[in-house]
Short mmCIF file of C-alpha atoms and ligand atoms in Angstrom, two decimals:
data_model
loop_
_atom_site.label_atom_id
_atom_site.label_comp_id
_atom_site.label_asym_id
_atom_site.label_seq_id
_atom_site.Cartn_x
_atom_site.Cartn_y
_atom_site.Cartn_z
CA MET P 102 14.23 -23.70 10.53
CA ASN P 103 12.50 -23.56 7.12
CA ARG P 104 9.76 -21.20 7.94
CA ILE P 105 9.20 -17.62 7.06
CA ARG P 106 8.41 -15.06 9.83
CA ILE P 107 6.44 -11.89 9.04
CA ALA P 108 6.09 -8.95 11.29
CA ILE P 109 2.80 -7.07 11.15
CA GLN P 110 1.26 -4.26 13.28
CA ARG P 111 -0.52 -5.70 16.30
CA SER P 112 -3.20 -3.01 16.62
CA GLY P 113 -3.65 0.06 14.61
CA ARG P 114 -4.51 1.32 11.10
CA LEU P 115 -2.53 -1.48 9.17
CA SER P 116 -3.33 -4.54 11.27
CA GLU P 117 -6.62 -5.68 9.69
CA ARG P 118 -5.69 -5.06 6.19
CA SER P 119 -2.28 -6.70 6.63
CA LEU P 120 -3.84 -9.90 8.16
CA ASP P 121 -6.67 -9.82 5.54
CA LEU P 122 -4.09 -9.59 2.69
CA LEU P 123 -2.11 -12.57 4.09
CA GLN P 124 -5.30 -14.66 4.67
CA ARG P 125 -6.32 -14.05 0.94
CA CYS P 126 -2.87 -15.49 0.15
CA GLY P 127 -4.25 -18.67 1.58
CA LEU P 128 -2.47 -18.43 4.93
CA ARG P 129 -4.13 -19.71 8.05
CA PHE P 130 -2.90 -19.19 11.63
CA ALA P 131 -3.35 -20.84 14.92
CA ARG P 132 -3.80 -17.96 17.24
CA SER P 133 -4.97 -16.85 20.63
CA LYS P 134 -5.92 -13.24 21.17
CA ASP P 135 -3.30 -12.15 23.57
CA LYS P 136 -0.34 -14.22 21.95
CA LEU P 137 1.85 -12.20 19.83
CA TYR P 138 3.08 -15.15 17.82
CA TRP P 139 0.78 -16.74 15.34
CA TYR P 140 1.69 -20.18 13.92
CA GLY P 141 1.16 -20.86 10.20
CA GLN P 142 -1.06 -23.96 9.62
CA ASP P 143 -1.13 -24.93 5.93
CA PHE P 144 1.91 -22.96 4.81
CA PRO P 145 5.21 -22.49 6.75
CA VAL P 146 4.67 -18.85 7.36
CA ASP P 147 4.38 -17.39 11.07
CA LEU P 148 3.43 -13.94 12.18
CA LEU P 149 4.85 -11.63 14.90
CA LEU P 150 2.61 -8.92 16.00
CA VAL P 151 4.32 -5.90 17.05
CA ARG P 152 4.19 -2.12 17.20
CA ASP P 153 4.70 -0.69 13.68
CA ASP P 154 7.65 1.51 14.76
CA ASP P 155 9.52 -1.68 15.63
CA ILE P 156 9.10 -3.58 12.28
CA PRO P 157 12.16 -1.99 10.44
CA ARG P 158 14.47 -2.77 13.28
CA ILE P 159 12.96 -6.37 13.61
CA LEU P 160 13.95 -6.94 9.96
CA LEU P 161 17.34 -5.26 10.16
CA ASP P 162 18.13 -7.51 13.16
CA GLY P 163 17.03 -10.62 11.38
CA VAL P 164 14.19 -11.39 13.85
CA CYS P 165 11.69 -11.65 11.01
CA ASP P 166 12.29 -12.26 7.27
CA LEU P 167 9.47 -9.96 6.06
CA GLY P 168 7.38 -7.06 7.46
CA ILE P 169 4.39 -5.07 6.45
CA VAL P 170 4.75 -1.37 7.41
CA GLY P 171 4.14 2.09 6.14
CA GLN P 172 6.70 3.45 3.74
CA ASN P 173 6.88 6.53 6.05
CA ILE P 174 8.25 4.34 8.95
CA ALA P 175 10.65 2.20 6.86
CA LEU P 176 12.11 5.21 5.07
CA GLU P 177 12.59 7.13 8.18
CA VAL P 178 14.75 4.26 9.55
CA LEU P 179 16.63 3.95 6.31
CA ARG P 180 17.29 7.70 5.94
CA GLU P 181 18.64 7.80 9.55
CA ASP P 182 21.53 5.67 8.38
CA ASP P 183 22.58 5.09 4.71
CA ASP P 184 24.28 1.73 5.66
CA ARG P 185 20.98 0.16 6.42
CA GLU P 186 19.46 -2.01 3.67
CA LEU P 187 15.94 -3.15 3.43
CA GLN P 188 14.25 -4.06 0.25
CA GLU P 189 10.77 -2.84 -0.64
CA LEU P 190 9.34 -6.05 -2.27
CA ARG P 191 5.76 -4.92 -2.93
CA GLU P 192 3.76 -1.74 -2.46
CA LEU P 193 0.40 -2.83 -0.93
CA GLY P 194 -1.80 0.05 -1.61
CA PHE P 195 -3.57 0.39 1.75
CA GLY P 196 -2.76 2.77 4.60
CA ARG P 197 -2.51 5.52 2.31
CA CYS P 198 -1.43 8.91 3.64
CA ARG P 199 0.92 11.76 2.87
CA LEU P 200 3.79 13.42 4.85
CA SER P 201 2.93 17.01 4.61
CA ILE P 202 4.29 20.31 5.79
CA ALA P 203 1.77 22.37 7.60
CA VAL P 204 1.95 25.82 9.14
CA PRO P 205 -0.40 27.89 11.37
CA GLU P 206 -3.02 29.57 9.26
CA GLN P 207 -1.58 33.14 9.93
CA SER P 208 2.06 31.96 9.21
CA GLU P 209 4.32 34.02 7.16
CA ILE P 210 5.75 30.81 5.74
CA LYS P 211 4.08 30.54 2.38
CA SER P 212 6.37 28.16 0.56
CA ILE P 213 8.91 25.35 1.04
CA ALA P 214 11.71 27.79 0.42
CA ASP P 215 10.53 29.93 3.32
CA LEU P 216 11.30 26.99 5.76
CA GLU P 217 14.98 27.75 5.56
CA GLY P 218 16.24 27.97 9.09
CA CYS P 219 12.80 27.26 10.63
CA ARG P 220 11.92 24.76 13.38
CA ILE P 221 9.87 21.93 12.12
CA ALA P 222 8.26 19.51 14.71
CA THR P 223 7.93 15.93 13.32
CA SER P 224 8.07 12.25 14.11
CA TYR P 225 9.94 11.84 10.83
CA PRO P 226 13.15 14.05 11.26
CA ALA P 227 15.45 12.02 8.97
CA LEU P 228 12.97 11.59 6.09
CA THR P 229 11.73 15.32 6.45
CA ASN P 230 15.27 16.51 6.55
CA SER P 231 16.28 14.60 3.54
CA LEU P 232 13.25 15.40 1.46
CA LEU P 233 13.69 19.18 2.19
CA GLY P 234 17.36 18.84 1.47
CA GLU P 235 16.48 17.54 -1.99
CA GLN P 236 14.60 20.91 -2.52
CA GLY P 237 17.73 22.88 -1.29
CA VAL P 238 16.06 23.79 2.11
CA LYS P 239 17.90 23.39 5.53
CA ALA P 240 15.64 23.47 8.63
CA GLU P 241 16.01 22.46 12.14
CA MET P 242 14.21 19.25 13.12
CA VAL P 243 12.40 19.10 16.45
CA LYS P 244 11.70 15.46 17.03
CA LEU P 245 8.35 14.68 18.72
CA SER P 246 6.84 11.18 19.12
CA GLY P 247 3.26 12.31 19.05
CA SER P 248 0.86 15.25 19.14
CA VAL P 249 3.10 16.92 16.59
CA GLU P 250 0.11 19.18 15.55
CA ILE P 251 0.17 21.14 18.78
CA ALA P 252 3.84 22.22 18.59
CA PRO P 253 3.29 25.50 16.82
CA GLY P 254 0.63 26.53 19.05
CA LEU P 255 3.00 25.80 22.10
CA GLY P 256 5.61 27.93 20.37
CA THR P 257 8.04 24.95 20.13
CA ALA P 258 8.08 24.92 16.17
CA ASP P 259 7.30 27.15 13.30
CA ALA P 260 5.91 24.32 11.21
CA ILE P 261 5.11 20.63 11.44
CA SER P 262 5.81 17.72 9.06
CA ASP P 263 3.23 15.14 9.75
CA LEU P 264 1.09 12.48 8.19
CA VAL P 265 -2.29 13.51 6.84
CA SER P 266 -5.14 11.52 5.47
CA THR P 267 -8.32 13.54 5.64
CA GLY P 268 -6.84 16.72 6.92
CA THR P 269 -9.22 16.94 9.87
CA THR P 270 -6.49 17.06 12.44
CA LEU P 271 -4.71 19.84 10.67
CA ARG P 272 -7.96 21.96 10.48
CA ALA P 273 -8.83 21.29 14.04
CA ASN P 274 -5.53 22.79 15.13
CA HIS P 275 -5.75 25.65 12.70
CA LEU P 276 -2.85 24.61 10.43
CA THR P 277 -2.77 24.88 6.70
CA GLU P 278 -1.23 22.17 4.59
CA LEU P 279 1.61 23.92 2.66
CA ASP P 280 3.01 21.12 0.54
CA VAL P 281 3.11 17.35 0.33
CA LEU P 282 6.59 16.01 0.73
CA PHE P 283 5.85 12.27 0.26
CA GLU P 284 2.94 9.89 -0.49
CA SER P 285 3.08 6.86 1.57
CA THR P 286 1.33 3.42 1.53
CA ALA P 287 1.93 0.17 3.34
CA ALA P 288 4.60 -2.01 1.78
CA LEU P 289 6.02 -5.47 2.27
CA TYR P 290 9.82 -5.25 3.15
CA GLY P 291 12.52 -7.83 3.61
CA GLN P 292 15.95 -8.72 2.84
CA MET P 293 15.97 -11.25 0.03
CA ASN P 294 19.62 -11.47 -0.26
CA ARG P 295 20.02 -12.59 3.24
CA LEU P 296 17.60 -15.54 2.99
CA PRO P 297 18.99 -19.10 2.60
CA ASP P 298 17.88 -20.89 -0.57
CA GLU P 299 15.08 -22.89 0.87
CA LYS P 300 13.46 -19.79 2.31
CA ARG P 301 13.85 -17.97 -0.84
CA LEU P 302 11.86 -20.56 -2.69
CA LEU P 303 9.09 -20.22 -0.05
CA LEU P 304 9.19 -16.43 -0.36
CA GLU P 305 8.88 -16.64 -4.16
CA ARG P 306 5.84 -18.91 -3.76
CA LEU P 307 4.34 -16.41 -1.32
CA LEU P 308 5.11 -13.45 -3.56
CA ALA P 309 3.44 -15.19 -6.55
CA ARG P 310 0.22 -15.54 -4.43
CA LEU P 311 0.45 -12.03 -3.25
CA ASP P 312 0.85 -10.73 -6.82
CA GLY P 313 -2.30 -12.79 -7.67
CA VAL P 314 -4.14 -11.22 -4.85
CA LEU P 315 -2.99 -7.66 -5.58
CA GLN P 316 -3.67 -8.13 -9.34
CA ALA P 317 -7.14 -9.61 -8.71
CA ALA P 318 -8.15 -6.65 -6.54
CA GLU P 319 -7.89 -4.37 -9.62
CA SER P 320 -9.02 -6.90 -12.23
CA LYS P 321 -12.63 -7.33 -13.25
CA TYR P 322 -14.32 -10.01 -15.29
CA VAL P 323 -16.51 -8.38 -17.92
CA MET P 324 -19.30 -10.02 -19.94
CA LEU P 325 -21.16 -8.14 -22.63
CA HIS P 326 -23.03 -8.49 -25.89
CA ALA P 327 -21.46 -6.80 -28.88
CA PRO P 328 -22.18 -6.29 -32.57
CA ARG P 329 -19.81 -8.76 -34.42
CA ASP P 330 -18.26 -5.82 -36.38
CA ALA P 331 -17.49 -3.84 -33.19
CA VAL P 332 -15.64 -6.53 -31.47
CA GLU P 333 -12.28 -5.02 -32.20
CA GLU P 334 -13.13 -1.54 -31.03
CA ILE P 335 -14.83 -2.83 -27.92
CA THR P 336 -11.74 -4.95 -27.03
CA ARG P 337 -9.66 -1.70 -27.39
CA LEU P 338 -11.99 0.03 -24.93
CA LEU P 339 -11.53 -2.62 -22.19
CA PRO P 340 -8.66 -1.36 -20.07
CA GLY P 341 -5.81 -3.97 -19.74
CA ALA P 342 -7.79 -6.76 -21.49
CA GLU P 343 -6.16 -9.33 -23.78
CA HIS P 344 -7.75 -11.98 -25.91
CA PRO P 345 -11.47 -11.84 -25.03
CA SER P 346 -13.48 -15.13 -25.53
CA LEU P 347 -16.27 -14.77 -28.13
CA MET P 348 -19.51 -16.93 -28.17
CA ASN P 349 -22.29 -17.09 -30.54
CA LEU P 350 -25.74 -15.97 -29.52
CA GLU P 351 -28.36 -18.36 -30.61
CA SER P 352 -31.04 -15.58 -30.85
CA ASP P 353 -29.01 -13.01 -32.62
CA PRO P 354 -26.45 -13.99 -35.54
CA ASP P 355 -25.26 -10.27 -35.77
CA ARG P 356 -24.17 -10.15 -32.15
CA VAL P 357 -21.74 -12.27 -29.98
CA ALA P 358 -21.27 -12.59 -26.09
CA LEU P 359 -17.73 -11.36 -25.18
CA HIS P 360 -15.93 -12.24 -22.01
CA ALA P 361 -12.75 -10.67 -20.93
CA VAL P 362 -10.54 -9.96 -17.89
CA CYS P 363 -9.60 -6.31 -17.40
CA ARG P 364 -6.41 -6.01 -15.49
CA GLU P 365 -6.81 -2.24 -14.91
CA ALA P 366 -9.44 -0.22 -13.02
CA LEU P 367 -12.73 -0.05 -14.79
CA PHE P 368 -14.76 3.18 -14.38
CA TRP P 369 -18.28 4.16 -15.26
CA GLU P 370 -16.76 6.16 -18.14
CA HIS P 371 -15.38 2.94 -19.67
CA LEU P 372 -18.83 1.46 -19.45
CA GLU P 373 -20.48 4.46 -21.16
CA SER P 374 -17.81 4.31 -24.07
CA LEU P 375 -18.64 0.45 -24.40
CA LYS P 376 -22.33 1.21 -24.70
CA ASN P 377 -21.63 3.94 -27.17
CA ALA P 378 -19.64 1.50 -29.24
CA GLY P 379 -22.79 -0.87 -29.41
CA ALA P 380 -22.35 -3.14 -26.38
CA SER P 381 -25.33 -4.25 -24.40
CA ALA P 382 -26.00 -6.36 -21.29
CA ILE P 383 -22.62 -5.35 -19.89
CA LEU P 384 -21.83 -7.17 -16.61
CA VAL P 385 -18.78 -6.47 -14.44
CA MET P 386 -17.69 -9.05 -11.75
CA PRO P 387 -14.92 -9.05 -9.24
CA VAL P 388 -12.09 -11.59 -9.67
CA GLU P 389 -11.21 -13.36 -6.44
CA LYS P 390 -7.96 -15.13 -7.28
CA MET P 391 -5.47 -15.12 -10.20
CA LEU P 392 -2.46 -17.13 -11.00
CA GLY P 393 -0.22 -16.98 -14.08
O1 PRT T 629 0.78 1.34 18.26
P1 PRT T 629 1.51 1.46 16.93
O2 PRT T 629 2.85 2.20 17.14
O3 PRT T 629 1.69 0.13 16.22
O4 PRT T 629 0.71 2.40 15.91
P2 PRT T 629 0.68 3.87 15.69
O5 PRT T 629 -0.38 4.64 16.44
O6 PRT T 629 2.06 4.48 15.57
O7 PRT T 629 0.27 3.81 14.11
P3 PRT T 629 -1.11 4.01 13.47
O8 PRT T 629 -1.93 2.76 13.55
O9 PRT T 629 -1.86 5.25 13.85
O10 PRT T 629 -0.63 4.16 11.87
C1 PRT T 629 0.03 3.22 11.21
C2 PRT T 629 0.35 3.73 9.77
O11 PRT T 629 -0.84 3.98 9.09
C3 PRT T 629 1.18 4.90 9.69
O12 PRT T 629 2.62 4.77 9.81
C4 PRT T 629 0.82 5.41 8.33
O13 PRT T 629 1.76 4.64 7.40
C5 PRT T 629 -0.52 4.91 8.08
N1 PRT T 629 -1.51 6.10 8.09
C6 PRT T 629 -2.55 6.23 7.28
C7 PRT T 629 -1.67 6.98 9.08
C8 PRT T 629 -2.81 7.82 8.73
N2 PRT T 629 -3.25 7.33 7.57
C9 PRT T 629 -3.06 8.95 9.52
N3 PRT T 629 -4.06 9.65 9.31
N4 PRT T 629 -0.95 7.21 10.20
C10 PRT T 629 -1.22 8.26 10.99
N5 PRT T 629 -2.32 9.15 10.77
C11 PRT T 629 -2.62 10.21 11.63
C12 PRT T 629 -2.46 11.68 11.21
O14 PRT T 629 -0.99 12.02 11.43
C13 PRT T 629 -3.21 12.46 12.01
O15 PRT T 629 -2.68 12.79 13.31
O16 PRT T 629 -3.96 10.14 11.94
C14 PRT T 629 -4.43 11.42 12.39
C15 PRT T 629 -5.71 11.66 11.60
O17 PRT T 629 -5.44 12.17 10.34
P4 PRT T 629 -6.41 13.06 9.50
O18 PRT T 629 -5.69 13.66 8.46
O19 PRT T 629 -7.50 12.13 8.89
O20 PRT T 629 -7.02 13.98 10.53
ZN1 ZN T 630 3.68 3.44 15.82
#
């Protein structure tokens, strides 16, 4: 069947953003709330809604062609067994968190090196073990599937390796973040080389749309007025802008209207330096779609 099937998280931190991203790629689905299979309407791409932990396995088994899941989950499965192969096709930039080592506030463990021979509670034993191994540290992994942060208090571990975003959970459990092992974001995974040709063409179309959406998210359309003799300098100050359009201003022969697309993040500092270079009437607008 010449359709692509994508696994996304059914309900959790990644669900809404995953769906939103696919919808911004122009995908529409016929769905009913409790059904776990959503049928693609205008584009032959269907969705399977599952627990995030199941996504790598679903891809490895060939049940779905693509999946959106945290790098933390995908890498855990890949590090468990070197023979498994999944390609990370795109980093998606949402669901950001870090896998960190944390210890009780009063702990004598002060550095990663001090973890040698210690017990570490984690839901990510393979990933933690391999990241510590890269730093020459060998520790004992205590695998827990949830509530990792209470393990030191219960005396079942000396430290934990867990996901952190704000750090509130660590603080509430009197744990100190010792070091970050890994920064994670949601990513699109798949096995390109296993796809038959027709599906690969479909996937390429989908990836082109996805790139457009991801690029548009960072890109801004900038309009401003500039002194004619400062156009070159102002173009240099616009991050990631190429070939701006210039238009004459009826009312002021010494100034021009300049329009450009900035493909990199634009901060207040950029606007201030544009103003210092003589720009005025600076307008920054979001870009909704981009292709080519
Ligand atoms: O039911 P299902 O298995 O699908 O969902 P789940 O409960 O296993 O996953 P979910 O929805 O909690 O997380 C999905 C993905 O979101 C993770 O695999 C990460 O890639 C990403 N993510 C981003 C996070 C966090 N931020 C995060 N803060 N996953 C978990 N947390 C935990 C953290 O470990 C802590 O216990 O949330 C708690 C709050 O964090 P603080 O630091 O803000 O207190
Ligand atoms: Zn999960």
